[in-house]
Coordinates of C-alpha atoms in Angstrom, one line a residue:
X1 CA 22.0 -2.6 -14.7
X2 CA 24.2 0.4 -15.3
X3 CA 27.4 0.2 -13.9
X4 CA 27.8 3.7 -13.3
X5 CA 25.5 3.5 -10.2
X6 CA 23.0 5.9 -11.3
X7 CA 20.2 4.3 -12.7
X8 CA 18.8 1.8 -14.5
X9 CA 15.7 -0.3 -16.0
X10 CA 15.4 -4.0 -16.3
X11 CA 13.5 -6.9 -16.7
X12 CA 13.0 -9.2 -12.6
X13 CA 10.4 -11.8 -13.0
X14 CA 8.5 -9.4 -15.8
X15 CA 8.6 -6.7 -14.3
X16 CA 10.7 -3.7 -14.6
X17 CA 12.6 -2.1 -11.9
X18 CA 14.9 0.5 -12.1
X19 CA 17.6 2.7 -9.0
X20 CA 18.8 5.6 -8.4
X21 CA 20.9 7.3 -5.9
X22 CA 19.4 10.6 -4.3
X23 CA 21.9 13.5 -5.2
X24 CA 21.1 17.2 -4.3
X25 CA 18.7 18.0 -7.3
X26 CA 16.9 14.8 -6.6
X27 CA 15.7 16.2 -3.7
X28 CA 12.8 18.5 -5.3
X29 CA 12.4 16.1 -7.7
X30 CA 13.3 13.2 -9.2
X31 CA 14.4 12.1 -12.9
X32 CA 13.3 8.4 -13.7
X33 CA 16.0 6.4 -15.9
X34 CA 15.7 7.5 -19.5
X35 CA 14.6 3.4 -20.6
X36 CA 12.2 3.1 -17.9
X37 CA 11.0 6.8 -18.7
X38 CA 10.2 5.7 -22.5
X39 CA 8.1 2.4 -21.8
X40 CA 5.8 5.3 -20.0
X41 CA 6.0 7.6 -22.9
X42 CA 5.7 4.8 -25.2
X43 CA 2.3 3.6 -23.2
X44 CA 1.0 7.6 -23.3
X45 CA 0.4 7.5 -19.5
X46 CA 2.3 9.5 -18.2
X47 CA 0.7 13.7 -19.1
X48 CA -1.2 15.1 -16.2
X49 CA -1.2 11.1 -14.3
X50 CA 0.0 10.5 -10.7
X51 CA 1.9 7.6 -9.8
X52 CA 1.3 5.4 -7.0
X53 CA 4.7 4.7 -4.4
X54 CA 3.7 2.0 -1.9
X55 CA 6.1 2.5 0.7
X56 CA 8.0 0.4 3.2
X57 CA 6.2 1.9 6.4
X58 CA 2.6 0.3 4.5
X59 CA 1.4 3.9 3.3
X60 CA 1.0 4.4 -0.4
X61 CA 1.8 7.9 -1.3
X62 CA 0.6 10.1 -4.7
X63 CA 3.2 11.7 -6.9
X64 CA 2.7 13.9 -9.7
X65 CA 4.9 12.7 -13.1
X66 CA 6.2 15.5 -14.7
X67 CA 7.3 15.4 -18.4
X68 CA 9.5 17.6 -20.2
X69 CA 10.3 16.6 -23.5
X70 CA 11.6 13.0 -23.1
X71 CA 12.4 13.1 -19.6
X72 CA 10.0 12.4 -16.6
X73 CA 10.0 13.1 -13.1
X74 CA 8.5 12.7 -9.6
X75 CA 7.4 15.9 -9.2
X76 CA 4.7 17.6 -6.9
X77 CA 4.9 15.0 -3.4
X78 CA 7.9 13.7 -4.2
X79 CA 9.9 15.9 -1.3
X80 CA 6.8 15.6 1.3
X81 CA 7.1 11.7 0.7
X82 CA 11.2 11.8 1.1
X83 CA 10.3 14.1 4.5
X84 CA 8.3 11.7 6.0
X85 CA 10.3 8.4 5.5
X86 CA 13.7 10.2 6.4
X87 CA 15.3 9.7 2.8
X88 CA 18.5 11.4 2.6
X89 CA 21.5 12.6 -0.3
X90 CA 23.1 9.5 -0.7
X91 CA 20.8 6.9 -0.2
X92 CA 20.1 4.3 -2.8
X93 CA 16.3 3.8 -3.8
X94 CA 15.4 0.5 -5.7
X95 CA 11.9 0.8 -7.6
X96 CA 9.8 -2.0 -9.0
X97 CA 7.2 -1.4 -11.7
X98 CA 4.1 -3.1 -10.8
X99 CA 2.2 -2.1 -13.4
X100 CA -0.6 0.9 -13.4
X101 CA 1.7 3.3 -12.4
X102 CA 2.0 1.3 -9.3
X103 CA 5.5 1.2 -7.7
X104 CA 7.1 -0.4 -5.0
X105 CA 9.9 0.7 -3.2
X106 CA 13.4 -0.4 -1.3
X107 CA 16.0 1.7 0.7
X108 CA 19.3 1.2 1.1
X109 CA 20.9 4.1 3.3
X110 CA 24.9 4.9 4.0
X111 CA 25.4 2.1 5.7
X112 CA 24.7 0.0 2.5
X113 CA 22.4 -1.8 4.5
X114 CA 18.6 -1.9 3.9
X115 CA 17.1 1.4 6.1
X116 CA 15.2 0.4 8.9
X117 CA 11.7 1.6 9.0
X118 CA 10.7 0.9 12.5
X119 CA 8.5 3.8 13.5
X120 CA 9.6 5.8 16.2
X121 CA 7.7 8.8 15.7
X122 CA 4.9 7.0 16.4
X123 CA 5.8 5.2 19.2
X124 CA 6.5 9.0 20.9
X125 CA 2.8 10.1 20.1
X126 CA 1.5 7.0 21.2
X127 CA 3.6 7.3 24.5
X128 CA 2.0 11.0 25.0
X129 CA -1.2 9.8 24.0
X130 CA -1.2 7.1 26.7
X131 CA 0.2 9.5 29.5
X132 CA -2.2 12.2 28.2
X133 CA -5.0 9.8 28.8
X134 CA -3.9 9.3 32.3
X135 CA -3.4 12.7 33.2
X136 CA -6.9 13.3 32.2
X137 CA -9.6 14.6 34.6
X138 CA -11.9 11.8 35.1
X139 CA -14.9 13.8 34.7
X140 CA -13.5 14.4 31.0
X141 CA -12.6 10.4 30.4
X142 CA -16.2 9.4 29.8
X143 CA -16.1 11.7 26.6
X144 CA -12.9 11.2 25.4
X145 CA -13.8 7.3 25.1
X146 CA -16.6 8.1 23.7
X147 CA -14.7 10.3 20.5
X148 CA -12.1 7.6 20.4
X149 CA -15.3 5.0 19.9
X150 CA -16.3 7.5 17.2
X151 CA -13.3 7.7 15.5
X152 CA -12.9 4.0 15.6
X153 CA -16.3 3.2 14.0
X154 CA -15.3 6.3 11.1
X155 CA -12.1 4.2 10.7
X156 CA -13.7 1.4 9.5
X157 CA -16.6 3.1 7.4
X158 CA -13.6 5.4 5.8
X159 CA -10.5 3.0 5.1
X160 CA -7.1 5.3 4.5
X161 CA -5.4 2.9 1.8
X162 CA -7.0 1.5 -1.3
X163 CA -9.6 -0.8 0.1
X164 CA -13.0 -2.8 -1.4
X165 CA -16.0 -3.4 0.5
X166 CA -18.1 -6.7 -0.2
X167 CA -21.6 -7.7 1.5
X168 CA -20.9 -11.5 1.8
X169 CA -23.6 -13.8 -0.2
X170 CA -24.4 -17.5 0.2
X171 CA -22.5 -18.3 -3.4
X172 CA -19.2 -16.6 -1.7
X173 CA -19.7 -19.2 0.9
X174 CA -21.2 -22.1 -1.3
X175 CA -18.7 -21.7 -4.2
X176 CA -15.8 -21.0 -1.9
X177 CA -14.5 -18.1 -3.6
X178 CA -15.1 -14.0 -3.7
X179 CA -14.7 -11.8 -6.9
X180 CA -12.4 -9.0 -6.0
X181 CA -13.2 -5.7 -8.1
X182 CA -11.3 -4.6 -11.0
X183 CA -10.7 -0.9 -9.7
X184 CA -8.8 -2.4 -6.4
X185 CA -6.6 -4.9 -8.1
X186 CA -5.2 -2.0 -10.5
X187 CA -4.4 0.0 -7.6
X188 CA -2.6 -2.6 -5.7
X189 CA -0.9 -4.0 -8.3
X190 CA -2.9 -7.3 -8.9
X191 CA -2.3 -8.2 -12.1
X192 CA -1.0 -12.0 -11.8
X193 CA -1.8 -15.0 -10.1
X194 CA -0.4 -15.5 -7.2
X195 CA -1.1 -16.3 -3.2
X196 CA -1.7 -13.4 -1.1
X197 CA -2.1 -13.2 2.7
X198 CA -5.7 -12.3 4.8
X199 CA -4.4 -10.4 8.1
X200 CA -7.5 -10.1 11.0
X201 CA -7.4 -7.3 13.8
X202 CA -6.0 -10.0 16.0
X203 CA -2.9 -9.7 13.2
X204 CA -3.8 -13.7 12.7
X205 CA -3.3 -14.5 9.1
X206 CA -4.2 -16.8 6.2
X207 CA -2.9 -17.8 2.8
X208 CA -5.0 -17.2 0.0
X209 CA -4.8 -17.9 -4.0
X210 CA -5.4 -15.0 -5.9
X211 CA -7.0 -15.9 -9.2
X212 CA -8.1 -14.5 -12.6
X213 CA -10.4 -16.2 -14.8
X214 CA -11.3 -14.6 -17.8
X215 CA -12.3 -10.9 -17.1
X216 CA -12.8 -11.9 -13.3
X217 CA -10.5 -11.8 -10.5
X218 CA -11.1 -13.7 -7.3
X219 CA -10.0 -15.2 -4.1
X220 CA -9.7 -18.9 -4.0
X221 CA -8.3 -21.7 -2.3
X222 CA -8.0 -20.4 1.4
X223 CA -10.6 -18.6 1.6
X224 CA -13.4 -20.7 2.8
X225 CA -10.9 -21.8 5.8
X226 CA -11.0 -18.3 6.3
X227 CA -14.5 -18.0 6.5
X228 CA -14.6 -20.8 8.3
X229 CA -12.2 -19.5 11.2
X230 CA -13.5 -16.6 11.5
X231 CA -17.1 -17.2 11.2
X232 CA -18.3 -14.8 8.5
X233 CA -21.7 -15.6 7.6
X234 CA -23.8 -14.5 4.9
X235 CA -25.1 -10.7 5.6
X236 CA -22.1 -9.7 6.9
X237 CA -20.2 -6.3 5.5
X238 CA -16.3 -6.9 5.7
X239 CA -13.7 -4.0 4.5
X240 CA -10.7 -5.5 2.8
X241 CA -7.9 -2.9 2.8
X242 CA -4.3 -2.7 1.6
X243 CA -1.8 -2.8 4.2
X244 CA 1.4 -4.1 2.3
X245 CA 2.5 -5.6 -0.5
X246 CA 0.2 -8.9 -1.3
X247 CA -1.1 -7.8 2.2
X248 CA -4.8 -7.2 3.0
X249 CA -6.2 -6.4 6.5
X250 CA -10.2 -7.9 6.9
X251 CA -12.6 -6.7 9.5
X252 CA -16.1 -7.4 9.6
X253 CA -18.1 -4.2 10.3
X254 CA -21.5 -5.8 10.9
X255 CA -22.2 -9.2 11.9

């Protein structure tokens, strides 16, 4: 790593990661280290791509990659995605390559310390939202449950973050295991082994081996315990959506 403190690119557990401090000018936009710039040049996938930041609040975020000559930058996104996470001049960003044009992303603010992403915004609308809904005529409440039913039931037909759907089959059951499409596992970064975790609405969770086997990927071991627990039967749709890093949120839509 460059001991300068500006940047750098470098190899962690085969993948490359690379950090920069946010100056002034890297507000707009930012340049990406020269060395981690050319394996993108070098791989022709950078011109007219976006890249993928999955960010610490669980929201993935599209930025437009900008090349002039042989530099590259975040460009078009880049300040609305440093608006809403609160990133300020000064603070140190840590990215990991994932593969894809995939990244992940740490924060380490003033203090040094790793920024905390605790949501307060949220936690203010929520608080309105609550004292909104108690303020509410209750000739007027019948309806408004009603739209949030609505909204609800468009929520799971319309996942937000990169998702799969997947109409369960006696073999998923019988053999144990689910294939998990292609498409998906480039978006979230699934390009090794390894064990990922199976989140329910209740936020209950289960580990499960992610596999690849030839030109298939799949869950494994696990996941018939989760089946098991939560008594998915053949016939029933399930959504399986990416909520954090190795993370995926389940919900069964019909039973």
């Amino acid at each position: 790593m460059a001991t300068n403190g500006s940047s750098s690119a470098a190899h962690s557990h085969k993948r490359l990661q690379f950090f920069k401090v946010l100056l002034p000018e890297s507000l707009e936009k930012l340049r990406i280290p020269p060395k981690f710039a050319v394996h993108l040049l070098n791989n022709n996938i950078v011109d007219g791509r976006e890249a993928t930041i999955f960010s610490p609040l669980g929201k993935f975020w599209h930025v437009e990659l900008i090349r002039d000559g042989s530099q590259v930058f975040f460009g078009r996104g880049w300040k609305e995605f440093l608006k809403a996470h609160d990133l300020l001049a000064g603070y140190l960003l840590v990215f990991r390559y994932e593969g894809n044009l995939v990244f992940t992303i740490k924060v380490f603010d003033l203090s040094a310390c790793c920024k905390d992403f605790s949501d307060p915004i949220a936690t203010r609308d929520q608080v309105s939202h609550d004292e909104e809904q108690r303020n509410m005529p209750s000739s007027n409440t019948k309806r408004k449950n009603e739209i949030t039913s609505a909204e609800k039931i468009s929520a799971y037909a319309k996942p937000s973050l990169p998702h799969f759907k997947r109409t369960i089959k006696a073999y998923h059951l019988t053999r144990k295991s689910m294939n998990v499409p292609k498409g998906f596992c480039s978006s979230a970064g699934l390009s090794t082994k390894r064990e990922i975790i199976l989140r329910n609405s209740q936020q209950t969770s289960w580990p499960v081996n992610f596999g690849i086997s030839g030109h298939n990927n799949y869950l494994g071991k696990g996941w018939a315990k989760l089946c098991g627990d939560n008594n998915i039967k053949e016939g029933d749709r399930c959504i399986f959506e990416l909520v954090e890093e190795n993370v995926l949120q389940f919900r069964v839509v019909d039973k």
